[in-house]
Amino acid sequence: MNKQVVVYTSETGFTQRYAQWIAEELKCEAVNQKEWRHKNPADYQTVIYGGGFYAGQIKGLKKIKNQMKQYPAVGLLVFGTGATPKEEKEMIQKTMDANFTEEERKKIPTFYLQSGLNYEKMSLTYKLMMKAFVSMLAKKADPSQEDKIMMRMIAHSFDFCQKENIRELVNYFENGGHKRA
Ligand SMILES: Cc1cc2nc3c(=O)[nH]c(=O)nc-3n(C[C@H](O)[C@H](O)[C@H](O)COP(=O)(O)O)c2cc1C
């Protein structure tokens, strides 16, 4: 039986890059959500799902969560990629938690992998969303610390993807954490 599989959704390539790095380290396959449709989840012990944060929501997460409810014997682990600096732990935890119910939080291990922003590869819809977001922030009379971080972060394309960011997730497997989940 195959042990793990990495399933991902990636709009501008960041999550795909992390998915491939994780698959290489864990010596398993990385497939996008379209390819995943042709696979049988019951063939795996653990599904590692990755998606980018889009306005606080991990892309494609609802779909995989719903699917995996039908396979209770298969573990699910989730990683989210985002532009938020990895040092902003509280902000990240809050956003991550909002993607899961209390029950799910007990069962599903989650990891945050800092990525970046790629305006060149972004769809027009996302570019417009970002533009609206920037002008909303700019209009704030009394911006919070989080708003200021956000403003600096989203002005241009940037890439903070680093292979070493997957270490915690890979260690989790190597230490057998997925078997205890
Ligand atoms: C419209 C839009 C909304 C975003 N919202 C967030 C967010 O709420 N938090 C965050 O950390 N990053 C946010 N980002 C940055 C993406 O999460 C980041 O670029 C991610 O790695 C994209 O992954 P992908 O290219 O694999 O889809 C946003 C990007 C776009 C274009």
Short mmCIF file of N, CA and C and ligand atoms in Angstrom, two decimals:
data_model
loop_
_atom_site.label_atom_id
_atom_site.label_comp_id
_atom_site.label_asym_id
_atom_site.label_seq_id
_atom_site.Cartn_x
_atom_site.Cartn_y
_atom_site.Cartn_z
N MET A 1 0.85 -1.21 0.00
CA MET A 1 0.00 0.00 0.00
C MET A 1 0.89 1.26 0.00
N ASN A 2 0.52 2.24 -0.81
CA ASN A 2 1.27 3.50 -0.78
C ASN A 2 1.00 4.17 0.55
N LYS A 3 2.01 4.75 1.13
CA LYS A 3 1.80 5.35 2.44
C LYS A 3 1.15 6.73 2.35
N GLN A 4 1.82 7.63 1.63
CA GLN A 4 1.31 8.99 1.56
C GLN A 4 1.14 9.45 0.12
N VAL A 5 0.36 10.49 -0.02
CA VAL A 5 0.25 11.16 -1.31
C VAL A 5 0.07 12.65 -1.00
N VAL A 6 0.69 13.49 -1.83
CA VAL A 6 0.50 14.94 -1.66
C VAL A 6 -0.48 15.40 -2.75
N VAL A 7 -1.56 16.01 -2.32
CA VAL A 7 -2.57 16.53 -3.26
C VAL A 7 -2.55 18.05 -3.12
N TYR A 8 -2.56 18.76 -4.24
CA TYR A 8 -2.48 20.22 -4.12
C TYR A 8 -3.34 20.94 -5.14
N THR A 9 -3.65 22.19 -4.79
CA THR A 9 -4.29 23.13 -5.70
C THR A 9 -3.34 24.32 -5.74
N SER A 10 -3.01 24.77 -6.95
CA SER A 10 -2.04 25.86 -7.02
C SER A 10 -2.38 26.79 -8.18
N GLU A 11 -2.63 28.05 -7.85
CA GLU A 11 -3.00 29.03 -8.88
C GLU A 11 -1.77 29.66 -9.52
N THR A 12 -0.77 29.96 -8.73
CA THR A 12 0.39 30.67 -9.28
C THR A 12 1.71 29.92 -9.05
N GLY A 13 1.61 28.65 -8.64
CA GLY A 13 2.80 27.80 -8.60
C GLY A 13 3.47 27.61 -7.25
N PHE A 14 3.13 28.44 -6.25
CA PHE A 14 3.83 28.32 -4.96
C PHE A 14 3.53 26.98 -4.27
N THR A 15 2.25 26.65 -4.17
CA THR A 15 1.87 25.41 -3.48
C THR A 15 2.41 24.20 -4.23
N GLN A 16 2.40 24.28 -5.55
CA GLN A 16 2.92 23.17 -6.36
C GLN A 16 4.39 22.91 -6.01
N ARG A 17 5.16 24.01 -5.89
CA ARG A 17 6.59 23.86 -5.58
C ARG A 17 6.76 23.16 -4.22
N TYR A 18 6.00 23.63 -3.23
CA TYR A 18 6.10 22.99 -1.91
C TYR A 18 5.64 21.53 -1.97
N ALA A 19 4.57 21.26 -2.72
CA ALA A 19 4.04 19.89 -2.83
C ALA A 19 5.12 18.97 -3.39
N GLN A 20 5.83 19.46 -4.41
CA GLN A 20 6.86 18.63 -5.03
C GLN A 20 8.05 18.39 -4.09
N TRP A 21 8.41 19.42 -3.34
CA TRP A 21 9.51 19.26 -2.37
C TRP A 21 9.12 18.22 -1.31
N ILE A 22 7.89 18.32 -0.81
CA ILE A 22 7.43 17.39 0.24
C ILE A 22 7.40 15.96 -0.32
N ALA A 23 6.87 15.81 -1.54
CA ALA A 23 6.79 14.48 -2.15
C ALA A 23 8.18 13.87 -2.33
N GLU A 24 9.13 14.72 -2.75
CA GLU A 24 10.51 14.24 -2.93
C GLU A 24 11.06 13.71 -1.61
N GLU A 25 10.87 14.50 -0.55
CA GLU A 25 11.41 14.11 0.77
C GLU A 25 10.74 12.86 1.31
N LEU A 26 9.42 12.75 1.10
CA LEU A 26 8.69 11.60 1.65
C LEU A 26 8.63 10.42 0.68
N LYS A 27 9.28 10.64 -0.49
CA LYS A 27 9.33 9.61 -1.54
C LYS A 27 7.93 9.11 -1.89
N CYS A 28 7.08 10.06 -2.19
CA CYS A 28 5.72 9.72 -2.62
C CYS A 28 5.34 10.61 -3.80
N GLU A 29 4.13 10.47 -4.26
CA GLU A 29 3.68 11.19 -5.45
C GLU A 29 3.02 12.53 -5.05
N ALA A 30 3.15 13.55 -5.92
CA ALA A 30 2.40 14.80 -5.74
C ALA A 30 1.46 14.94 -6.93
N VAL A 31 0.18 15.10 -6.66
CA VAL A 31 -0.81 15.22 -7.75
C VAL A 31 -1.69 16.44 -7.52
N ASN A 32 -2.08 17.10 -8.61
CA ASN A 32 -2.98 18.23 -8.43
C ASN A 32 -4.41 17.71 -8.27
N GLN A 33 -5.31 18.62 -7.90
CA GLN A 33 -6.67 18.15 -7.56
C GLN A 33 -7.38 17.48 -8.74
N LYS A 34 -7.01 17.89 -9.97
CA LYS A 34 -7.63 17.27 -11.16
C LYS A 34 -7.18 15.81 -11.30
N GLU A 35 -5.86 15.62 -11.14
CA GLU A 35 -5.31 14.25 -11.24
C GLU A 35 -5.85 13.38 -10.10
N TRP A 36 -6.08 14.01 -8.97
CA TRP A 36 -6.55 13.30 -7.77
C TRP A 36 -7.90 12.62 -8.02
N ARG A 37 -8.70 13.22 -8.91
CA ARG A 37 -10.03 12.64 -9.24
C ARG A 37 -9.93 11.21 -9.75
N HIS A 38 -8.77 10.89 -10.35
CA HIS A 38 -8.61 9.54 -10.92
C HIS A 38 -7.97 8.56 -9.93
N LYS A 39 -7.72 9.02 -8.73
CA LYS A 39 -7.08 8.15 -7.72
C LYS A 39 -8.12 7.67 -6.71
N ASN A 40 -7.79 6.59 -6.03
CA ASN A 40 -8.66 6.07 -4.98
C ASN A 40 -8.06 6.39 -3.61
N PRO A 41 -8.68 7.27 -2.82
CA PRO A 41 -8.11 7.64 -1.52
C PRO A 41 -7.85 6.44 -0.62
N ALA A 42 -8.65 5.39 -0.78
CA ALA A 42 -8.50 4.20 0.08
C ALA A 42 -7.16 3.50 -0.14
N ASP A 43 -6.45 3.87 -1.23
CA ASP A 43 -5.15 3.27 -1.49
C ASP A 43 -4.04 3.86 -0.62
N TYR A 44 -4.37 4.87 0.18
CA TYR A 44 -3.33 5.57 0.94
C TYR A 44 -3.61 5.53 2.45
N GLN A 45 -2.53 5.70 3.19
CA GLN A 45 -2.68 5.81 4.66
C GLN A 45 -2.94 7.26 5.06
N THR A 46 -2.23 8.17 4.39
CA THR A 46 -2.39 9.60 4.70
C THR A 46 -2.41 10.44 3.43
N VAL A 47 -3.32 11.38 3.39
CA VAL A 47 -3.37 12.35 2.30
C VAL A 47 -2.87 13.67 2.87
N ILE A 48 -1.86 14.21 2.21
CA ILE A 48 -1.32 15.52 2.62
C ILE A 48 -1.89 16.52 1.63
N TYR A 49 -2.74 17.43 2.12
CA TYR A 49 -3.35 18.38 1.19
C TYR A 49 -2.73 19.78 1.35
N GLY A 50 -2.44 20.42 0.24
CA GLY A 50 -1.89 21.78 0.27
C GLY A 50 -2.63 22.72 -0.65
N GLY A 51 -2.85 23.94 -0.16
CA GLY A 51 -3.49 24.98 -0.98
C GLY A 51 -3.05 26.35 -0.48
N GLY A 52 -3.16 27.36 -1.32
CA GLY A 52 -2.80 28.72 -0.92
C GLY A 52 -3.92 29.35 -0.11
N PHE A 53 -3.55 30.29 0.74
CA PHE A 53 -4.56 31.09 1.45
C PHE A 53 -5.09 32.16 0.51
N TYR A 54 -6.39 32.20 0.32
CA TYR A 54 -7.01 33.24 -0.50
C TYR A 54 -8.06 33.92 0.36
N ALA A 55 -7.77 35.19 0.72
CA ALA A 55 -8.62 35.94 1.65
C ALA A 55 -8.96 35.06 2.87
N GLY A 56 -7.94 34.45 3.40
CA GLY A 56 -8.08 33.67 4.63
C GLY A 56 -8.53 32.23 4.46
N GLN A 57 -8.96 31.85 3.26
CA GLN A 57 -9.46 30.48 3.04
C GLN A 57 -8.42 29.66 2.27
N ILE A 58 -8.17 28.47 2.76
CA ILE A 58 -7.24 27.58 2.03
C ILE A 58 -7.97 27.03 0.81
N LYS A 59 -7.41 27.33 -0.35
CA LYS A 59 -8.06 26.94 -1.61
C LYS A 59 -8.25 25.42 -1.72
N GLY A 60 -9.47 25.01 -2.03
CA GLY A 60 -9.77 23.59 -2.27
C GLY A 60 -9.94 22.76 -1.01
N LEU A 61 -9.80 23.38 0.15
CA LEU A 61 -9.83 22.60 1.39
C LEU A 61 -11.20 21.97 1.67
N LYS A 62 -12.25 22.75 1.43
CA LYS A 62 -13.60 22.23 1.72
C LYS A 62 -13.85 20.95 0.95
N LYS A 63 -13.45 20.98 -0.33
CA LYS A 63 -13.68 19.85 -1.21
C LYS A 63 -12.98 18.59 -0.69
N ILE A 64 -11.72 18.72 -0.35
CA ILE A 64 -10.98 17.53 0.10
C ILE A 64 -11.48 17.08 1.47
N LYS A 65 -11.86 18.05 2.32
CA LYS A 65 -12.39 17.65 3.64
C LYS A 65 -13.66 16.82 3.46
N ASN A 66 -14.52 17.30 2.57
CA ASN A 66 -15.77 16.56 2.31
C ASN A 66 -15.51 15.18 1.77
N GLN A 67 -14.58 15.12 0.83
CA GLN A 67 -14.25 13.82 0.23
C GLN A 67 -13.70 12.86 1.29
N MET A 68 -12.78 13.37 2.10
CA MET A 68 -12.09 12.49 3.05
C MET A 68 -12.99 12.02 4.19
N LYS A 69 -14.12 12.71 4.39
CA LYS A 69 -15.08 12.24 5.40
C LYS A 69 -15.57 10.83 5.06
N GLN A 70 -15.56 10.51 3.77
CA GLN A 70 -16.00 9.18 3.36
C GLN A 70 -14.91 8.11 3.54
N TYR A 71 -13.72 8.54 3.95
CA TYR A 71 -12.60 7.60 4.14
C TYR A 71 -11.99 7.80 5.53
N PRO A 72 -12.75 7.47 6.58
CA PRO A 72 -12.27 7.75 7.93
C PRO A 72 -10.98 7.02 8.31
N ALA A 73 -10.65 5.95 7.58
CA ALA A 73 -9.43 5.21 7.90
C ALA A 73 -8.18 5.89 7.33
N VAL A 74 -8.39 6.87 6.45
CA VAL A 74 -7.26 7.55 5.81
C VAL A 74 -7.02 8.88 6.53
N GLY A 75 -5.80 9.09 6.97
CA GLY A 75 -5.48 10.34 7.68
C GLY A 75 -5.41 11.53 6.73
N LEU A 76 -5.71 12.71 7.25
CA LEU A 76 -5.59 13.94 6.46
C LEU A 76 -4.69 14.91 7.21
N LEU A 77 -3.76 15.49 6.48
CA LEU A 77 -2.87 16.51 7.03
C LEU A 77 -2.90 17.67 6.04
N VAL A 78 -2.87 18.89 6.54
CA VAL A 78 -3.05 20.04 5.63
C VAL A 78 -1.90 21.03 5.77
N PHE A 79 -1.43 21.53 4.62
CA PHE A 79 -0.52 22.68 4.68
C PHE A 79 -1.09 23.81 3.84
N GLY A 80 -0.95 25.01 4.37
CA GLY A 80 -1.44 26.20 3.67
C GLY A 80 -0.24 27.07 3.33
N THR A 81 -0.20 27.60 2.11
CA THR A 81 0.88 28.52 1.73
C THR A 81 0.32 29.93 1.70
N GLY A 82 1.14 30.89 2.05
CA GLY A 82 0.63 32.25 2.07
C GLY A 82 1.72 33.30 2.07
N ALA A 83 1.29 34.53 1.82
CA ALA A 83 2.23 35.65 1.75
C ALA A 83 2.57 36.20 3.14
N THR A 84 1.80 35.83 4.15
CA THR A 84 2.04 36.35 5.50
C THR A 84 3.42 35.91 6.00
N PRO A 85 4.22 36.83 6.55
CA PRO A 85 5.53 36.43 7.07
C PRO A 85 5.40 35.35 8.14
N LYS A 86 6.28 34.37 8.10
CA LYS A 86 6.12 33.22 9.02
C LYS A 86 6.27 33.61 10.48
N GLU A 87 6.87 34.79 10.73
CA GLU A 87 7.04 35.26 12.12
C GLU A 87 5.69 35.69 12.73
N GLU A 88 4.70 35.96 11.88
CA GLU A 88 3.39 36.42 12.37
C GLU A 88 2.56 35.23 12.85
N LYS A 89 3.07 34.53 13.85
CA LYS A 89 2.49 33.26 14.27
C LYS A 89 1.04 33.36 14.73
N GLU A 90 0.74 34.42 15.49
CA GLU A 90 -0.62 34.56 16.02
C GLU A 90 -1.64 34.76 14.90
N MET A 91 -1.26 35.64 13.98
CA MET A 91 -2.13 35.95 12.84
C MET A 91 -2.37 34.70 11.98
N ILE A 92 -1.30 33.94 11.77
CA ILE A 92 -1.37 32.73 10.96
C ILE A 92 -2.25 31.69 11.65
N GLN A 93 -2.05 31.53 12.96
CA GLN A 93 -2.83 30.53 13.71
C GLN A 93 -4.32 30.85 13.65
N LYS A 94 -4.62 32.14 13.79
CA LYS A 94 -6.02 32.59 13.76
C LYS A 94 -6.66 32.26 12.41
N THR A 95 -5.92 32.56 11.35
CA THR A 95 -6.44 32.31 9.99
C THR A 95 -6.56 30.81 9.75
N MET A 96 -5.54 30.07 10.17
CA MET A 96 -5.56 28.62 9.98
C MET A 96 -6.77 28.02 10.71
N ASP A 97 -6.94 28.40 11.98
CA ASP A 97 -8.03 27.85 12.80
C ASP A 97 -9.40 28.11 12.17
N ALA A 98 -9.54 29.26 11.54
CA ALA A 98 -10.84 29.62 10.96
C ALA A 98 -11.23 28.70 9.80
N ASN A 99 -10.27 27.92 9.30
CA ASN A 99 -10.55 26.99 8.20
C ASN A 99 -11.06 25.62 8.68
N PHE A 100 -11.10 25.46 10.01
CA PHE A 100 -11.47 24.15 10.56
C PHE A 100 -12.46 24.29 11.70
N THR A 101 -13.30 23.29 11.88
CA THR A 101 -14.18 23.26 13.05
C THR A 101 -13.32 22.77 14.23
N GLU A 102 -13.88 22.92 15.41
CA GLU A 102 -13.15 22.50 16.61
C GLU A 102 -12.80 21.01 16.53
N GLU A 103 -13.75 20.26 16.09
CA GLU A 103 -13.58 18.81 15.95
C GLU A 103 -12.43 18.49 14.97
N GLU A 104 -12.45 19.18 13.84
CA GLU A 104 -11.41 18.95 12.82
C GLU A 104 -10.03 19.32 13.34
N ARG A 105 -9.98 20.41 14.12
CA ARG A 105 -8.69 20.87 14.65
C ARG A 105 -8.02 19.80 15.52
N LYS A 106 -8.82 18.99 16.18
CA LYS A 106 -8.25 17.94 17.04
C LYS A 106 -7.63 16.82 16.20
N LYS A 107 -8.18 16.63 15.01
CA LYS A 107 -7.79 15.47 14.20
C LYS A 107 -6.78 15.78 13.09
N ILE A 108 -6.86 17.01 12.56
CA ILE A 108 -6.08 17.30 11.35
C ILE A 108 -4.85 18.17 11.67
N PRO A 109 -3.66 17.61 11.55
CA PRO A 109 -2.47 18.44 11.78
C PRO A 109 -2.32 19.47 10.65
N THR A 110 -1.89 20.68 11.00
CA THR A 110 -1.77 21.73 9.98
C THR A 110 -0.38 22.38 10.04
N PHE A 111 0.06 22.84 8.89
CA PHE A 111 1.37 23.49 8.78
C PHE A 111 1.22 24.71 7.88
N TYR A 112 1.95 25.76 8.22
CA TYR A 112 1.95 26.96 7.38
C TYR A 112 3.30 27.08 6.69
N LEU A 113 3.27 27.28 5.38
CA LEU A 113 4.51 27.43 4.62
C LEU A 113 4.49 28.79 3.91
N GLN A 114 5.42 29.64 4.30
CA GLN A 114 5.45 30.99 3.72
C GLN A 114 5.86 30.91 2.24
N SER A 115 5.15 31.65 1.41
CA SER A 115 5.46 31.60 -0.02
C SER A 115 5.75 33.00 -0.55
N GLY A 116 4.77 33.64 -1.17
CA GLY A 116 4.98 34.96 -1.73
C GLY A 116 3.76 35.38 -2.53
N LEU A 117 4.00 36.26 -3.45
CA LEU A 117 2.92 36.73 -4.34
C LEU A 117 3.49 36.78 -5.75
N ASN A 118 2.69 36.35 -6.72
CA ASN A 118 3.18 36.39 -8.10
C ASN A 118 2.12 37.08 -8.97
N TYR A 119 2.29 38.40 -9.13
CA TYR A 119 1.30 39.16 -9.91
C TYR A 119 1.30 38.76 -11.37
N GLU A 120 2.46 38.29 -11.88
CA GLU A 120 2.57 37.92 -13.30
C GLU A 120 1.69 36.70 -13.60
N LYS A 121 1.64 35.76 -12.67
CA LYS A 121 0.89 34.52 -12.93
C LYS A 121 -0.55 34.59 -12.42
N MET A 122 -0.90 35.65 -11.72
CA MET A 122 -2.24 35.77 -11.12
C MET A 122 -3.32 35.98 -12.17
N SER A 123 -4.49 35.38 -11.95
CA SER A 123 -5.60 35.60 -12.88
C SER A 123 -6.10 37.04 -12.71
N LEU A 124 -6.84 37.50 -13.71
CA LEU A 124 -7.36 38.87 -13.66
C LEU A 124 -8.24 39.07 -12.42
N THR A 125 -9.04 38.08 -12.11
CA THR A 125 -9.92 38.18 -10.93
C THR A 125 -9.11 38.41 -9.68
N TYR A 126 -8.04 37.63 -9.52
CA TYR A 126 -7.21 37.78 -8.32
C TYR A 126 -6.49 39.12 -8.31
N LYS A 127 -6.04 39.57 -9.51
CA LYS A 127 -5.37 40.88 -9.57
C LYS A 127 -6.33 41.96 -9.10
N LEU A 128 -7.59 41.85 -9.54
CA LEU A 128 -8.59 42.86 -9.15
C LEU A 128 -8.89 42.78 -7.66
N MET A 129 -8.92 41.56 -7.14
CA MET A 129 -9.15 41.39 -5.69
C MET A 129 -8.02 42.06 -4.90
N MET A 130 -6.80 41.86 -5.38
CA MET A 130 -5.65 42.44 -4.68
C MET A 130 -5.71 43.97 -4.75
N LYS A 131 -6.13 44.48 -5.92
CA LYS A 131 -6.20 45.93 -6.11
C LYS A 131 -7.23 46.54 -5.14
N ALA A 132 -8.38 45.85 -5.04
CA ALA A 132 -9.44 46.33 -4.15
C ALA A 132 -8.96 46.28 -2.69
N PHE A 133 -8.21 45.24 -2.37
CA PHE A 133 -7.69 45.06 -1.02
C PHE A 133 -6.69 46.17 -0.67
N VAL A 134 -5.79 46.46 -1.62
CA VAL A 134 -4.79 47.52 -1.41
C VAL A 134 -5.49 48.85 -1.20
N SER A 135 -6.50 49.16 -2.01
CA SER A 135 -7.13 50.48 -1.85
C SER A 135 -7.97 50.55 -0.58
N MET A 136 -8.53 49.41 -0.16
CA MET A 136 -9.28 49.39 1.11
C MET A 136 -8.33 49.69 2.27
N LEU A 137 -7.15 49.07 2.23
CA LEU A 137 -6.18 49.28 3.31
C LEU A 137 -5.67 50.73 3.32
N ALA A 138 -5.43 51.23 2.10
CA ALA A 138 -4.89 52.59 1.98
C ALA A 138 -5.86 53.64 2.52
N LYS A 139 -7.16 53.32 2.48
CA LYS A 139 -8.18 54.29 2.93
C LYS A 139 -8.36 54.29 4.45
N LYS A 140 -7.81 53.31 5.13
CA LYS A 140 -8.02 53.22 6.58
C LYS A 140 -7.36 54.39 7.29
N ALA A 141 -8.14 55.08 8.13
CA ALA A 141 -7.62 56.24 8.84
C ALA A 141 -6.65 55.81 9.94
N ASP A 142 -6.97 54.67 10.58
CA ASP A 142 -6.14 54.24 11.69
C ASP A 142 -5.75 52.76 11.50
N PRO A 143 -4.81 52.52 10.55
CA PRO A 143 -4.48 51.10 10.24
C PRO A 143 -3.85 50.37 11.43
N SER A 144 -4.24 49.11 11.64
CA SER A 144 -3.67 48.30 12.71
C SER A 144 -2.28 47.83 12.30
N GLN A 145 -1.59 47.20 13.24
CA GLN A 145 -0.27 46.64 12.96
C GLN A 145 -0.38 45.60 11.83
N GLU A 146 -1.45 44.79 11.90
CA GLU A 146 -1.66 43.76 10.87
C GLU A 146 -1.86 44.40 9.50
N ASP A 147 -2.61 45.52 9.47
CA ASP A 147 -2.85 46.22 8.20
C ASP A 147 -1.54 46.73 7.61
N LYS A 148 -0.69 47.25 8.49
CA LYS A 148 0.59 47.80 8.01
C LYS A 148 1.48 46.70 7.44
N ILE A 149 1.50 45.55 8.12
CA ILE A 149 2.30 44.41 7.62
C ILE A 149 1.78 44.02 6.23
N MET A 150 0.46 43.94 6.17
CA MET A 150 -0.21 43.55 4.93
C MET A 150 0.13 44.51 3.78
N MET A 151 0.08 45.81 4.04
CA MET A 151 0.35 46.83 3.01
C MET A 151 1.76 46.65 2.43
N ARG A 152 2.71 46.47 3.33
CA ARG A 152 4.11 46.31 2.87
C ARG A 152 4.25 45.05 2.04
N MET A 153 3.56 44.02 2.51
CA MET A 153 3.70 42.69 1.94
C MET A 153 3.16 42.60 0.50
N ILE A 154 2.08 43.28 0.25
CA ILE A 154 1.38 43.01 -1.01
C ILE A 154 1.63 44.03 -2.12
N ALA A 155 2.55 44.95 -1.89
CA ALA A 155 2.80 45.99 -2.89
C ALA A 155 3.36 45.41 -4.20
N HIS A 156 4.21 44.39 -4.10
CA HIS A 156 4.87 43.83 -5.30
C HIS A 156 4.91 42.30 -5.22
N SER A 157 5.31 41.71 -6.38
CA SER A 157 5.56 40.26 -6.37
C SER A 157 6.78 39.97 -5.50
N PHE A 158 6.75 38.87 -4.80
CA PHE A 158 7.94 38.43 -4.06
C PHE A 158 7.88 36.92 -3.86
N ASP A 159 9.02 36.33 -3.55
CA ASP A 159 9.09 34.86 -3.43
C ASP A 159 9.96 34.48 -2.23
N PHE A 160 9.32 34.07 -1.17
CA PHE A 160 10.04 33.65 0.04
C PHE A 160 9.94 32.13 0.24
N CYS A 161 9.65 31.40 -0.85
CA CYS A 161 9.58 29.94 -0.76
C CYS A 161 10.97 29.41 -0.46
N GLN A 162 11.08 28.57 0.53
CA GLN A 162 12.37 27.96 0.84
C GLN A 162 12.14 26.51 1.20
N LYS A 163 12.98 25.65 0.65
CA LYS A 163 12.77 24.23 0.91
C LYS A 163 12.83 23.91 2.41
N GLU A 164 13.65 24.64 3.13
CA GLU A 164 13.80 24.33 4.57
C GLU A 164 12.48 24.53 5.34
N ASN A 165 11.54 25.29 4.76
CA ASN A 165 10.24 25.49 5.44
C ASN A 165 9.43 24.20 5.60
N ILE A 166 9.76 23.19 4.79
CA ILE A 166 8.98 21.93 4.87
C ILE A 166 9.50 21.02 5.98
N ARG A 167 10.61 21.40 6.60
CA ARG A 167 11.28 20.53 7.58
C ARG A 167 10.33 20.03 8.68
N GLU A 168 9.55 20.96 9.26
CA GLU A 168 8.67 20.60 10.37
C GLU A 168 7.65 19.53 9.94
N LEU A 169 7.11 19.73 8.75
CA LEU A 169 6.12 18.77 8.22
C LEU A 169 6.78 17.41 7.96
N VAL A 170 7.94 17.43 7.35
CA VAL A 170 8.65 16.19 7.04
C VAL A 170 9.04 15.47 8.33
N ASN A 171 9.51 16.24 9.33
CA ASN A 171 9.87 15.65 10.63
C ASN A 171 8.66 14.98 11.27
N TYR A 172 7.52 15.60 11.12
CA TYR A 172 6.29 15.06 11.69
C TYR A 172 6.09 13.61 11.20
N PHE A 173 6.33 13.41 9.92
CA PHE A 173 6.20 12.05 9.35
C PHE A 173 7.32 11.15 9.82
N GLU A 174 8.54 11.69 9.75
CA GLU A 174 9.69 10.86 10.11
C GLU A 174 9.62 10.42 11.57
N ASN A 175 8.98 11.24 12.41
CA ASN A 175 8.83 10.88 13.83
C ASN A 175 7.56 10.07 14.09
N GLY A 176 6.86 9.72 13.02
CA GLY A 176 5.69 8.85 13.15
C GLY A 176 4.44 9.54 13.68
N GLY A 177 4.42 10.88 13.66
CA GLY A 177 3.27 11.64 14.19
C GLY A 177 1.97 11.29 13.49
N HIS A 178 2.04 11.00 12.19
CA HIS A 178 0.83 10.69 11.42
C HIS A 178 0.18 9.39 11.89
N LYS A 179 0.99 8.51 12.51
CA LYS A 179 0.43 7.23 12.97
C LYS A 179 -0.35 7.42 14.27
N ARG A 180 0.04 8.48 15.01
CA ARG A 180 -0.65 8.73 16.27
C ARG A 180 -1.91 9.55 16.06
N ALA A 181 -2.02 10.25 14.89
CA ALA A 181 -3.14 11.19 14.64
C ALA A 181 -4.47 10.45 14.57
C1 LIG B 1 -6.58 37.29 -4.04
C2 LIG B 1 -5.51 36.82 -3.11
C3 LIG B 1 -5.76 36.70 -1.75
C4 LIG B 1 -4.75 36.28 -0.87
N1 LIG B 1 -5.02 36.19 0.48
C5 LIG B 1 -4.03 35.80 1.34
C6 LIG B 1 -4.29 35.69 2.74
O1 LIG B 1 -5.39 35.89 3.22
N2 LIG B 1 -3.24 35.35 3.56
C7 LIG B 1 -1.99 35.10 3.06
O2 LIG B 1 -1.07 34.82 3.84
N3 LIG B 1 -1.73 35.16 1.73
C8 LIG B 1 -2.72 35.50 0.87
N4 LIG B 1 -2.48 35.54 -0.50
C9 LIG B 1 -1.18 35.06 -1.01
C10 LIG B 1 -1.30 33.59 -1.45
O3 LIG B 1 -1.76 32.81 -0.38
C11 LIG B 1 0.05 33.03 -1.89
O4 LIG B 1 0.51 33.70 -3.01
C12 LIG B 1 -0.08 31.52 -2.13
O5 LIG B 1 1.15 30.87 -1.93
C13 LIG B 1 -0.62 31.20 -3.49
O6 LIG B 1 -0.52 29.83 -3.72
P1 LIG B 1 -0.70 29.21 -5.17
O7 LIG B 1 0.08 30.05 -6.14
O8 LIG B 1 -0.13 27.86 -5.07
O9 LIG B 1 -2.17 29.19 -5.43
C14 LIG B 1 -3.46 35.95 -1.38
C15 LIG B 1 -3.22 36.04 -2.76
C16 LIG B 1 -4.23 36.47 -3.62
C17 LIG B 1 -3.93 36.56 -5.08
#
